[in-house]
Tab-separated table of C-alpha atoms in Angstrom:
chain	number	residue	atom	x	y	z
A	1	UNK	CA	-1.326	28.531	-2.658
A	2	UNK	CA	-4.973	28.896	-3.622
A	3	UNK	CA	-7.138	25.812	-3.717
A	4	UNK	CA	-10.371	25.990	-5.644
A	5	UNK	CA	-12.994	23.253	-5.556
A	6	UNK	CA	-15.430	23.667	-8.404
A	7	UNK	CA	-18.810	21.907	-8.441
A	8	UNK	CA	-17.490	18.713	-6.891
A	9	UNK	CA	-20.001	15.892	-6.843
A	10	UNK	CA	-19.323	12.304	-5.914
A	11	UNK	CA	-21.365	9.140	-5.569
A	12	UNK	CA	-20.560	5.634	-4.401
A	13	UNK	CA	-22.597	3.522	-6.793
A	14	UNK	CA	-26.000	5.204	-6.727
A	15	UNK	CA	-25.509	6.812	-3.354
A	16	UNK	CA	-24.618	10.506	-3.637
A	17	UNK	CA	-22.071	11.592	-1.033
A	18	UNK	CA	-21.109	15.060	-2.232
A	19	UNK	CA	-23.242	17.369	-4.262
A	20	UNK	CA	-22.052	20.451	-6.156
A	21	UNK	CA	-19.476	21.531	-3.563
A	22	UNK	CA	-17.585	24.703	-4.489
A	23	UNK	CA	-15.221	26.794	-2.379
A	24	UNK	CA	-11.876	28.521	-2.428
A	25	UNK	CA	-9.083	28.453	0.133
A	26	UNK	CA	-7.094	31.689	0.288
A	27	UNK	CA	-3.282	31.456	0.477
A	28	UNK	CA	-1.794	31.403	3.976
A	29	UNK	CA	-5.110	30.975	5.786
A	30	UNK	CA	-6.306	28.511	8.404
A	31	UNK	CA	-9.613	27.202	7.055
A	32	UNK	CA	-11.920	25.000	9.068
A	33	UNK	CA	-14.093	22.359	7.466
A	34	UNK	CA	-16.844	21.640	9.932
A	35	UNK	CA	-19.242	18.772	9.617
A	36	UNK	CA	-20.686	15.927	11.653
A	37	UNK	CA	-19.586	12.360	11.066
A	38	UNK	CA	-20.883	11.211	7.707
A	39	UNK	CA	-21.078	14.740	6.262
A	40	UNK	CA	-18.748	13.831	3.414
A	41	UNK	CA	-15.530	15.336	4.798
A	42	UNK	CA	-13.398	12.254	4.193
A	43	UNK	CA	-14.810	11.872	0.691
A	44	UNK	CA	-13.958	15.510	0.023
A	45	UNK	CA	-10.425	14.822	1.301
A	46	UNK	CA	-10.252	11.759	-0.921
A	47	UNK	CA	-11.037	13.963	-3.922
A	48	UNK	CA	-8.660	16.761	-2.927
A	49	UNK	CA	-5.829	14.255	-2.497
A	50	UNK	CA	-6.618	12.282	-5.676
A	51	UNK	CA	-7.200	9.109	-3.672
A	52	UNK	CA	-10.656	9.229	-5.217
A	53	UNK	CA	-11.011	9.964	-8.902
A	54	UNK	CA	-13.012	13.110	-9.557
A	55	UNK	CA	-16.339	12.145	-11.135
A	56	UNK	CA	-17.791	15.588	-11.583
A	57	UNK	CA	-16.300	19.075	-11.203
A	58	UNK	CA	-12.632	19.863	-10.673
A	59	UNK	CA	-10.042	20.894	-8.112
A	60	UNK	CA	-7.595	23.637	-9.035
A	61	UNK	CA	-4.341	24.412	-7.274
A	62	UNK	CA	-3.187	27.897	-8.212
A	63	UNK	CA	-5.380	27.524	-11.272
A	64	UNK	CA	-3.933	24.150	-12.384
A	65	UNK	CA	-6.323	21.257	-12.642
A	66	UNK	CA	-5.717	18.279	-10.351
A	67	UNK	CA	-7.254	16.062	-13.019
A	68	UNK	CA	-4.873	17.232	-15.729
A	69	UNK	CA	-1.717	17.854	-13.671
A	70	UNK	CA	-1.892	15.428	-10.756
A	71	UNK	CA	1.884	15.211	-10.222
A	72	UNK	CA	2.326	18.979	-9.998
A	73	UNK	CA	-0.613	19.197	-7.594
A	74	UNK	CA	0.552	16.392	-5.309
A	75	UNK	CA	3.989	17.964	-5.021
A	76	UNK	CA	2.330	20.984	-3.431
A	77	UNK	CA	0.145	18.986	-1.094
A	78	UNK	CA	0.820	17.759	2.428
A	79	UNK	CA	-1.796	15.501	3.981
A	80	UNK	CA	-2.499	14.259	7.489
A	81	UNK	CA	-5.037	11.457	7.405
A	82	UNK	CA	-7.680	10.773	10.008
A	83	UNK	CA	-6.367	7.248	10.593
A	84	UNK	CA	-2.792	6.710	11.617
A	85	UNK	CA	-0.563	6.408	8.559
A	86	UNK	CA	2.707	5.855	10.409
A	87	UNK	CA	4.481	2.542	10.566
A	88	UNK	CA	4.569	1.886	14.302
A	89	UNK	CA	7.434	-0.610	14.128
A	90	UNK	CA	9.747	1.719	12.240
A	91	UNK	CA	11.559	4.683	13.730
A	92	UNK	CA	10.427	8.279	13.335
A	93	UNK	CA	13.288	8.905	10.926
A	94	UNK	CA	12.560	5.798	8.848
A	95	UNK	CA	8.942	6.908	8.451
A	96	UNK	CA	10.006	10.344	7.280
A	97	UNK	CA	12.702	9.007	4.952
A	98	UNK	CA	10.133	6.730	3.298
A	99	UNK	CA	7.890	9.693	2.586
A	100	UNK	CA	10.823	11.748	1.280
A	101	UNK	CA	11.797	8.964	-1.118
A	102	UNK	CA	8.235	8.725	-2.390
A	103	UNK	CA	8.528	12.373	-3.367
A	104	UNK	CA	11.712	11.612	-5.293
A	105	UNK	CA	14.106	13.256	-2.833
A	106	UNK	CA	17.677	11.943	-2.706
A	107	UNK	CA	19.037	10.455	0.520
A	108	UNK	CA	21.086	13.556	1.224
A	109	UNK	CA	18.153	15.927	0.675
A	110	UNK	CA	15.886	13.657	2.662
A	111	UNK	CA	18.245	13.518	5.650
A	112	UNK	CA	18.672	17.291	5.683
A	113	UNK	CA	14.933	18.020	5.460
A	114	UNK	CA	14.133	15.297	7.946
A	115	UNK	CA	16.459	16.786	10.573
A	116	UNK	CA	15.169	20.250	9.808
A	117	UNK	CA	11.499	19.333	10.265
A	118	UNK	CA	12.066	17.193	13.336
A	119	UNK	CA	14.045	19.969	14.973
A	120	UNK	CA	11.296	22.448	14.195
A	121	UNK	CA	8.781	20.113	15.815
A	122	UNK	CA	11.001	19.436	18.835
A	123	UNK	CA	11.278	15.760	17.922
A	124	UNK	CA	14.878	15.450	16.762
A	125	UNK	CA	15.877	13.659	19.966
A	126	UNK	CA	13.205	11.023	19.242
A	127	UNK	CA	14.268	10.452	15.613
A	128	UNK	CA	15.704	7.012	16.364
A	129	UNK	CA	12.736	5.860	18.476
A	130	UNK	CA	10.129	3.484	17.118
A	131	UNK	CA	6.873	5.377	16.566
A	132	UNK	CA	5.174	2.864	18.864
A	133	UNK	CA	7.037	4.460	21.796
A	134	UNK	CA	5.566	7.939	21.165
A	135	UNK	CA	2.359	9.236	22.734
A	136	UNK	CA	-0.641	10.174	20.590
A	137	UNK	CA	0.195	13.885	20.452
A	138	UNK	CA	3.767	13.250	19.366
A	139	UNK	CA	2.653	10.760	16.725
A	140	UNK	CA	0.383	13.409	15.248
A	141	UNK	CA	3.281	15.862	15.256
A	142	UNK	CA	5.391	13.326	13.395
A	143	UNK	CA	2.601	12.984	10.838
A	144	UNK	CA	2.492	16.743	10.365
A	145	UNK	CA	6.299	16.938	10.132
A	146	UNK	CA	6.148	14.213	7.512
A	147	UNK	CA	3.402	15.997	5.575
A	148	UNK	CA	5.590	19.119	5.478
A	149	UNK	CA	8.832	17.334	4.609
A	150	UNK	CA	8.633	17.935	0.867
A	151	UNK	CA	7.808	21.583	1.578
A	152	UNK	CA	4.260	21.784	0.260
A	153	UNK	CA	2.337	25.032	0.290
A	154	UNK	CA	-1.003	23.430	1.175
A	155	UNK	CA	-1.670	21.251	4.211
A	156	UNK	CA	-4.834	19.168	4.490
A	157	UNK	CA	-5.676	17.652	7.871
A	158	UNK	CA	-8.590	15.240	8.192
A	159	UNK	CA	-9.746	15.244	11.828
A	160	UNK	CA	-6.163	15.263	13.087
A	161	UNK	CA	-7.120	15.435	16.757
A	162	UNK	CA	-9.208	12.255	16.861
A	163	UNK	CA	-8.165	10.162	19.839
A	164	UNK	CA	-6.172	12.918	21.544
A	165	UNK	CA	-6.843	14.365	24.995
A	166	UNK	CA	-7.972	18.000	25.305
A	167	UNK	CA	-4.554	19.577	26.036
A	168	UNK	CA	-2.945	17.683	23.129
A	169	UNK	CA	-5.799	18.749	20.839
A	170	UNK	CA	-5.341	22.387	21.757
A	171	UNK	CA	-1.565	22.230	21.418
A	172	UNK	CA	-1.815	20.643	17.966
A	173	UNK	CA	-4.384	23.168	16.807
A	174	UNK	CA	-2.217	26.087	17.974
A	175	UNK	CA	0.821	24.542	16.361
A	176	UNK	CA	-0.827	24.316	12.951
A	177	UNK	CA	-2.079	27.879	13.262
A	178	UNK	CA	1.484	29.002	13.914
A	179	UNK	CA	2.572	27.196	10.730
A	180	UNK	CA	0.089	29.311	8.782
A	181	UNK	CA	1.423	32.490	10.326
A	182	UNK	CA	5.120	31.653	10.115
A	183	UNK	CA	5.350	29.776	6.828
A	184	UNK	CA	2.449	31.157	4.867
A	185	UNK	CA	0.979	27.677	4.651
A	186	UNK	CA	-2.595	27.278	3.445
A	187	UNK	CA	-4.409	24.894	5.783
A	188	UNK	CA	-7.687	23.017	5.568
A	189	UNK	CA	-8.517	21.552	8.986
A	190	UNK	CA	-11.481	19.180	8.969
A	191	UNK	CA	-13.165	18.568	12.294
A	192	UNK	CA	-16.463	17.857	13.967
A	193	UNK	CA	-15.282	19.621	17.136
A	194	UNK	CA	-16.452	23.218	17.075
A	195	UNK	CA	-14.090	24.302	19.861
A	196	UNK	CA	-11.218	23.841	17.408
A	197	UNK	CA	-12.572	26.684	15.269
A	198	UNK	CA	-12.036	30.403	16.046
A	199	UNK	CA	-14.706	32.920	15.227
A	200	UNK	CA	-12.339	34.692	12.805
A	201	UNK	CA	-11.516	31.542	10.870
A	202	UNK	CA	-12.916	31.050	7.394
A	203	UNK	CA	-15.359	28.183	7.919
A	204	UNK	CA	-16.919	25.685	5.529
A	205	UNK	CA	-19.924	23.809	6.910
A	206	UNK	CA	-20.586	20.508	5.197
A	207	UNK	CA	-23.704	18.509	5.915
A	208	UNK	CA	-25.005	15.428	4.111
A	209	UNK	CA	-22.724	16.141	1.192
A	210	UNK	CA	-23.802	19.744	0.732
A	211	UNK	CA	-21.862	22.880	1.538
A	212	UNK	CA	-24.300	24.835	3.705
A	213	UNK	CA	-22.078	27.779	4.586
A	214	UNK	CA	-18.814	29.339	3.528
A	215	UNK	CA	-17.441	32.435	5.269
A	216	UNK	CA	-15.743	33.745	8.370
A	217	UNK	CA	-17.181	32.373	11.590
A	218	UNK	CA	-18.481	35.661	12.952
A	219	UNK	CA	-20.026	36.592	9.582
A	220	UNK	CA	-21.891	33.300	9.505
A	221	UNK	CA	-23.184	33.969	13.033
A	222	UNK	CA	-24.305	37.422	11.972
A	223	UNK	CA	-26.090	36.075	8.915
A	224	UNK	CA	-27.907	33.447	10.983
A	225	UNK	CA	-28.585	35.840	13.873
A	226	UNK	CA	-26.876	33.556	16.338
A	227	UNK	CA	-24.413	34.271	19.128
A	228	UNK	CA	-22.003	31.404	18.641
A	229	UNK	CA	-20.712	29.205	15.868
A	230	UNK	CA	-22.234	26.212	17.644
A	231	UNK	CA	-25.681	27.820	17.386
A	232	UNK	CA	-25.065	28.678	13.738
A	233	UNK	CA	-24.097	25.093	13.069
A	234	UNK	CA	-27.216	23.853	14.820
A	235	UNK	CA	-29.444	26.316	12.982
A	236	UNK	CA	-28.033	25.255	9.610
A	237	UNK	CA	-27.805	21.520	10.115
A	238	UNK	CA	-30.328	20.767	12.825
A	239	UNK	CA	-27.583	18.884	14.639
A	240	UNK	CA	-25.566	19.704	17.722
A	241	UNK	CA	-21.796	19.595	17.700
A	242	UNK	CA	-19.583	17.616	20.066
B	1	UNK	CA	9.592	13.862	-12.754
B	2	UNK	CA	13.193	12.858	-13.531
B	3	UNK	CA	14.620	9.298	-13.715
B	4	UNK	CA	16.555	9.909	-10.489
B	5	UNK	CA	13.298	10.758	-8.709
B	6	UNK	CA	11.816	7.460	-9.904
B	7	UNK	CA	14.924	5.684	-8.664
B	8	UNK	CA	14.798	7.424	-5.273
B	9	UNK	CA	11.170	6.403	-4.926
B	10	UNK	CA	11.910	2.804	-5.913
B	11	UNK	CA	14.781	2.615	-3.416
B	12	UNK	CA	12.703	4.152	-0.619
B	13	UNK	CA	9.956	1.554	-1.078
B	14	UNK	CA	12.574	-1.212	-1.125
B	15	UNK	CA	14.272	0.174	1.982
B	16	UNK	CA	11.015	0.316	3.885
B	17	UNK	CA	10.128	-3.250	2.989
B	18	UNK	CA	13.507	-4.522	4.221
B	19	UNK	CA	13.260	-2.415	7.371
B	20	UNK	CA	9.911	-4.047	8.093
B	21	UNK	CA	11.401	-7.429	7.307
B	22	UNK	CA	14.129	-6.792	9.859
B	23	UNK	CA	11.593	-5.663	12.478
B	24	UNK	CA	9.510	-8.765	11.905
B	25	UNK	CA	12.285	-11.257	11.186
B	26	UNK	CA	10.853	-13.885	13.552
B	27	UNK	CA	7.568	-13.843	11.601
B	28	UNK	CA	9.460	-14.289	8.348
B	29	UNK	CA	11.486	-17.115	9.835
B	30	UNK	CA	8.334	-18.873	10.949
B	31	UNK	CA	6.990	-18.534	7.395
B	32	UNK	CA	9.828	-20.850	6.339
B	33	UNK	CA	8.400	-23.632	8.479
B	34	UNK	CA	5.712	-24.396	5.867
B	35	UNK	CA	7.999	-25.181	2.885
B	36	UNK	CA	10.471	-26.945	5.155
B	37	UNK	CA	7.715	-29.252	6.419
B	38	UNK	CA	6.899	-30.110	2.821
B	39	UNK	CA	10.530	-30.729	2.032
B	40	UNK	CA	11.576	-32.640	5.150
B	41	UNK	CA	8.393	-34.487	6.075
B	42	UNK	CA	6.020	-34.696	3.136
B	43	UNK	CA	8.739	-35.416	0.580
B	44	UNK	CA	10.330	-38.059	2.812
B	45	UNK	CA	6.987	-39.817	3.183
B	46	UNK	CA	6.143	-39.677	-0.513
B	47	UNK	CA	9.593	-40.486	-1.813
B	48	UNK	CA	8.773	-44.183	-2.017
B	49	UNK	CA	5.293	-43.662	-3.434
B	50	UNK	CA	6.113	-41.358	-6.304
B	51	UNK	CA	8.752	-42.612	-8.654
B	52	UNK	CA	10.166	-39.888	-10.853
B	53	UNK	CA	11.260	-40.646	-14.380
B	54	UNK	CA	13.969	-38.683	-16.134
B	55	UNK	CA	12.359	-35.468	-17.306
B	56	UNK	CA	13.824	-32.155	-18.409
B	57	UNK	CA	15.667	-30.260	-17.041
B	58	UNK	CA	17.050	-33.178	-15.025
B	59	UNK	CA	19.591	-35.427	-16.731
B	60	UNK	CA	19.320	-38.380	-14.405
B	61	UNK	CA	16.958	-39.935	-11.892
B	62	UNK	CA	16.343	-37.535	-9.051
B	63	UNK	CA	14.955	-37.803	-5.547
B	64	UNK	CA	11.475	-36.531	-4.832
B	65	UNK	CA	13.002	-33.817	-2.617
B	66	UNK	CA	14.948	-32.543	-5.595
B	67	UNK	CA	11.798	-32.521	-7.699
B	68	UNK	CA	9.678	-30.471	-5.325
B	69	UNK	CA	12.250	-27.803	-4.389
B	70	UNK	CA	11.368	-25.484	-7.340
B	71	UNK	CA	7.653	-25.913	-6.555
B	72	UNK	CA	8.283	-25.041	-2.930
B	73	UNK	CA	10.218	-21.947	-4.022
B	74	UNK	CA	7.089	-21.032	-5.983
B	75	UNK	CA	4.969	-21.759	-2.910
B	76	UNK	CA	6.971	-19.336	-0.760
B	77	UNK	CA	6.468	-16.609	-3.354
B	78	UNK	CA	2.787	-17.572	-3.759
B	79	UNK	CA	1.948	-17.299	-0.048
B	80	UNK	CA	3.981	-14.146	0.472
B	81	UNK	CA	2.702	-12.353	-2.602
B	82	UNK	CA	-0.928	-13.098	-1.846
B	83	UNK	CA	-0.565	-12.171	1.798
B	84	UNK	CA	1.325	-9.006	0.851
B	85	UNK	CA	-1.243	-7.948	-1.741
B	86	UNK	CA	-4.071	-8.505	0.727
B	87	UNK	CA	-2.319	-6.464	3.382
B	88	UNK	CA	-2.032	-3.573	0.889
B	89	UNK	CA	-5.798	-3.497	0.555
B	90	UNK	CA	-7.131	-4.575	3.950
B	91	UNK	CA	-4.923	-4.424	6.984
B	92	UNK	CA	-1.304	-3.950	7.963
B	93	UNK	CA	-0.233	-1.880	4.987
B	94	UNK	CA	-3.142	0.562	4.816
B	95	UNK	CA	-1.217	3.418	6.430
B	96	UNK	CA	1.777	2.945	4.177
B	97	UNK	CA	-0.547	2.686	1.163
B	98	UNK	CA	-2.099	6.069	1.978
B	99	UNK	CA	1.376	7.574	2.111
B	100	UNK	CA	2.416	5.715	-1.038
B	101	UNK	CA	-0.542	6.961	-3.053
B	102	UNK	CA	0.197	10.577	-2.105
B	103	UNK	CA	3.415	10.406	-4.082
B	104	UNK	CA	3.390	12.562	-7.224
B	105	UNK	CA	4.756	9.635	-9.258
B	106	UNK	CA	2.312	7.686	-11.460
B	107	UNK	CA	0.138	5.240	-9.549
B	108	UNK	CA	0.932	2.159	-11.692
B	109	UNK	CA	4.639	2.747	-11.061
B	110	UNK	CA	4.023	3.032	-7.312
B	111	UNK	CA	1.932	-0.138	-7.151
B	112	UNK	CA	4.373	-2.202	-9.191
B	113	UNK	CA	7.274	-0.864	-7.133
B	114	UNK	CA	5.441	-1.943	-3.995
B	115	UNK	CA	4.657	-5.399	-5.396
B	116	UNK	CA	8.279	-5.868	-6.445
B	117	UNK	CA	9.536	-4.738	-3.045
B	118	UNK	CA	7.320	-7.263	-1.280
B	119	UNK	CA	8.353	-9.863	-3.848
B	120	UNK	CA	12.056	-9.274	-3.209
B	121	UNK	CA	11.583	-9.890	0.499
B	122	UNK	CA	9.830	-13.167	-0.383
B	123	UNK	CA	12.724	-14.008	-2.690
B	124	UNK	CA	15.082	-13.474	0.248
B	125	UNK	CA	13.138	-16.243	1.992
B	126	UNK	CA	13.442	-18.436	-1.095
B	127	UNK	CA	17.230	-18.135	-0.938
B	128	UNK	CA	17.292	-19.081	2.745
B	129	UNK	CA	15.113	-22.075	1.845
B	130	UNK	CA	17.465	-23.058	-1.008
B	131	UNK	CA	20.391	-22.853	1.375
B	132	UNK	CA	18.672	-25.228	3.798
B	133	UNK	CA	17.754	-27.514	0.878
B	134	UNK	CA	21.423	-27.611	-0.074
B	135	UNK	CA	22.293	-28.696	3.450
B	136	UNK	CA	20.085	-31.749	2.994
B	137	UNK	CA	21.765	-32.555	-0.308
B	138	UNK	CA	19.317	-31.008	-2.770
B	139	UNK	CA	21.997	-29.421	-4.871
B	140	UNK	CA	21.643	-27.281	-7.943
B	141	UNK	CA	24.440	-25.781	-10.085
B	142	UNK	CA	25.989	-22.808	-8.281
B	143	UNK	CA	25.087	-20.403	-11.101
B	144	UNK	CA	21.519	-21.659	-10.902
B	145	UNK	CA	21.028	-19.544	-7.788
B	146	UNK	CA	21.708	-16.449	-9.833
B	147	UNK	CA	19.883	-17.615	-12.973
B	148	UNK	CA	16.711	-18.231	-10.978
B	149	UNK	CA	16.478	-14.638	-9.737
B	150	UNK	CA	14.661	-13.166	-12.801
B	151	UNK	CA	12.280	-16.148	-12.807
B	152	UNK	CA	11.484	-15.567	-9.132
B	153	UNK	CA	10.965	-11.850	-9.710
B	154	UNK	CA	8.561	-12.511	-12.583
B	155	UNK	CA	6.692	-15.014	-10.438
B	156	UNK	CA	6.479	-12.543	-7.556
B	157	UNK	CA	5.166	-9.813	-9.841
B	158	UNK	CA	2.613	-12.140	-11.433
B	159	UNK	CA	1.285	-13.459	-8.137
B	160	UNK	CA	1.397	-10.079	-6.388
B	161	UNK	CA	-0.584	-8.509	-9.239
B	162	UNK	CA	-3.074	-11.371	-9.142
B	163	UNK	CA	-3.440	-10.920	-5.386
B	164	UNK	CA	-3.968	-7.177	-5.778
B	165	UNK	CA	-6.547	-7.692	-8.495
B	166	UNK	CA	-8.460	-10.267	-6.463
B	167	UNK	CA	-8.277	-8.306	-3.219
B	168	UNK	CA	-9.518	-5.135	-4.917
B	169	UNK	CA	-12.364	-6.643	-6.898
B	170	UNK	CA	-13.568	-9.821	-5.209
B	171	UNK	CA	-15.224	-8.727	-2.013
B	172	UNK	CA	-15.954	-12.293	-0.937
B	173	UNK	CA	-12.234	-13.029	-0.730
B	174	UNK	CA	-11.265	-10.281	1.637
B	175	UNK	CA	-9.588	-12.499	4.209
B	176	UNK	CA	-6.584	-14.718	3.910
B	177	UNK	CA	-8.501	-17.913	4.654
B	178	UNK	CA	-10.750	-17.288	1.645
B	179	UNK	CA	-7.823	-16.564	-0.633
B	180	UNK	CA	-6.015	-19.648	0.682
B	181	UNK	CA	-8.946	-21.962	-0.053
B	182	UNK	CA	-10.032	-20.517	-3.371
B	183	UNK	CA	-6.803	-19.217	-4.884
B	184	UNK	CA	-3.609	-20.429	-3.229
B	185	UNK	CA	-4.434	-24.112	-2.718
B	186	UNK	CA	-6.037	-24.645	-6.151
B	187	UNK	CA	-3.123	-22.858	-7.839
B	188	UNK	CA	-0.580	-24.888	-5.896
B	189	UNK	CA	-2.166	-28.318	-6.225
B	190	UNK	CA	-3.202	-27.836	-9.861
B	191	UNK	CA	0.373	-27.246	-10.906
B	192	UNK	CA	3.603	-29.116	-11.500
B	193	UNK	CA	4.893	-28.090	-8.059
B	194	UNK	CA	4.373	-31.480	-6.389
B	195	UNK	CA	4.122	-33.921	-9.284
B	196	UNK	CA	5.149	-33.950	-12.934
B	197	UNK	CA	2.208	-33.285	-15.208
B	198	UNK	CA	2.492	-36.588	-17.083
B	199	UNK	CA	1.354	-38.247	-13.879
B	200	UNK	CA	-1.643	-35.934	-13.765
B	201	UNK	CA	-2.380	-36.722	-17.418
B	202	UNK	CA	-2.519	-40.421	-16.562
B	203	UNK	CA	-4.910	-39.700	-13.706
B	204	UNK	CA	-7.306	-37.292	-15.435
B	205	UNK	CA	-7.121	-35.398	-18.741
B	206	UNK	CA	-9.336	-32.702	-17.270
B	207	UNK	CA	-7.060	-32.104	-14.310
B	208	UNK	CA	-4.105	-32.139	-16.679
B	209	UNK	CA	-5.765	-29.448	-18.777
B	210	UNK	CA	-6.441	-27.340	-15.671
B	211	UNK	CA	-2.788	-27.692	-14.668
B	212	UNK	CA	-1.733	-26.577	-18.128
B	213	UNK	CA	-3.798	-23.396	-18.061
B	214	UNK	CA	-2.687	-22.565	-14.527
B	215	UNK	CA	-0.013	-19.842	-14.855
B	216	UNK	CA	1.575	-21.039	-11.607
B	217	UNK	CA	2.571	-24.266	-13.407
B	218	UNK	CA	4.570	-22.239	-15.895
B	219	UNK	CA	6.076	-20.090	-13.151
B	220	UNK	CA	7.248	-23.243	-11.353
B	221	UNK	CA	8.699	-24.641	-14.589
B	222	UNK	CA	10.484	-21.334	-15.244
B	223	UNK	CA	12.018	-21.573	-11.771
B	224	UNK	CA	12.851	-25.278	-12.216
B	225	UNK	CA	14.630	-24.811	-15.569
B	226	UNK	CA	16.450	-21.649	-14.436
B	227	UNK	CA	17.751	-23.424	-11.323
B	228	UNK	CA	19.368	-25.995	-13.611
B	229	UNK	CA	20.686	-23.351	-15.997
B	230	UNK	CA	18.291	-24.233	-18.771
B	231	UNK	CA	15.982	-21.989	-20.695
B	232	UNK	CA	12.336	-22.984	-21.075
B	233	UNK	CA	11.069	-20.508	-23.645
B	234	UNK	CA	7.438	-21.554	-23.402
B	235	UNK	CA	7.267	-21.362	-19.617
B	236	UNK	CA	9.171	-18.066	-19.543
B	237	UNK	CA	7.018	-16.502	-22.243
B	238	UNK	CA	3.775	-17.542	-20.555
B	239	UNK	CA	4.939	-16.368	-17.113
B	240	UNK	CA	6.157	-13.051	-18.527
B	241	UNK	CA	3.017	-12.564	-20.614
B	242	UNK	CA	0.648	-13.328	-17.740
B	243	UNK	CA	2.706	-11.091	-15.415
B	244	UNK	CA	2.426	-8.234	-17.867
B	245	UNK	CA	-1.313	-8.644	-18.331
B	246	UNK	CA	-2.038	-9.026	-14.610
B	247	UNK	CA	0.224	-6.126	-13.611
B	248	UNK	CA	-1.472	-3.890	-16.193
B	249	UNK	CA	-4.947	-4.951	-15.100
B	250	UNK	CA	-4.227	-4.723	-11.371
B	251	UNK	CA	-2.721	-1.249	-11.546
B	252	UNK	CA	-5.129	0.199	-14.097
B	253	UNK	CA	-8.147	-1.182	-12.259
B	254	UNK	CA	-6.934	-0.185	-8.803
B	255	UNK	CA	-9.525	1.946	-6.993
B	256	UNK	CA	-8.835	3.035	-3.395
B	257	UNK	CA	-12.582	3.175	-2.697
B	258	UNK	CA	-12.772	-0.577	-3.288
B	259	UNK	CA	-10.207	-1.087	-0.527
B	260	UNK	CA	-10.007	-0.010	3.101
B	261	UNK	CA	-7.385	2.620	2.297
B	262	UNK	CA	-9.935	5.407	2.724
B	263	UNK	CA	-11.175	3.941	5.983
B	264	UNK	CA	-14.206	1.998	4.841
B	265	UNK	CA	-14.902	-0.145	1.822
B	266	UNK	CA	-17.735	0.703	-0.554
């Protein structure tokens, strides 16, 4: 699925948060959205997921406007939020079944897809456990499994590794990359951690609500005359990355 | 989206609410302490003070306990609906709200489904309360327990929608203490829950007028009449009308950026 953001601007009251942001995500690619805290990443996610109403510009999914066809767009969208969106007291399966129902799936369909996703993520044995009993890495995996339950073609992840230790961060990052390769999923991975981005990844750099760069990591380095993406980021934003 | 998809969504939201209820059943049980204190302690103390004349829907003199049971049913729904609506916007329910709002179904449908699901759990508490009331001889006709269900659902929707509207738009009332002092207590005390309105009219015409314009009064009267298998057209019409207006306003005016659903409130 192709996602196109066209001239997206957003303001809270009089305070502008995003200004004329345009980009396109190619089908089946792992795209990194890089920006420091406060760059506008979560606002951009709010717009892409329709949690925030679009004030200016538009978002197109395979050419269809999110504003005009929100239901069709949301059916194609899987989202992992920065903050935990799992119910800790409920079991893994109950959390997934809730999501499946919200997408209109019948109990039978929901059970089948739930088992399928949990097996794929190596979590089927934990299906009956309360989420509270899982470690941070497994909780994130459950969130990704849930986001993929209704079989979307686009997965948006807003700083999914926040709060995880380094090995869990790396494992999660590799896992999502494998989803792109194996399932042709289009992924937008927002982060402020530059080590989560490969030099071959298409990269969007967002800073103070403006899209400063859009291209493959190594091409951006070449254009800026820098050796690493971290240096490119610093040259463009004047800020260091974590 | 097809009707069966709407139904699946509705059932999933219901199922989740009952699953949470089961997980937190001790908390729900403790929530029953409040109305039971009113019924067993407050009513016993005030029984001698407040004489009750014969008023509709009652056909004879009644005890004060009998009089306040419908009002206490309303109180259970009032506390639960307000607390539930606040939790949708500020705390416990934020995660589930993010997931809810990612559904492709229309947002007003999702919000009303959620309010009704929370309301039905509150209604479950009302029935447990009515059962306990029956054990202490506050009896209503057996069919009254069924007849009261639509009245309770309307009340839950009305109060849930009011809670959602307030929590979304009145920043000063973003904690439960504020809502309790400025919404719940005034609504409860300025209603017919604890005393018949003719008594209020004797005390102060102004207070009587405030009680009359308070939609909670009409919700309580709807519950009271339904429990005794009588139909109060005026109370029903006002409760239904206010529910409709508030539900429309609350869902149409809902903005996630005015809540903590996106992480921070603007």
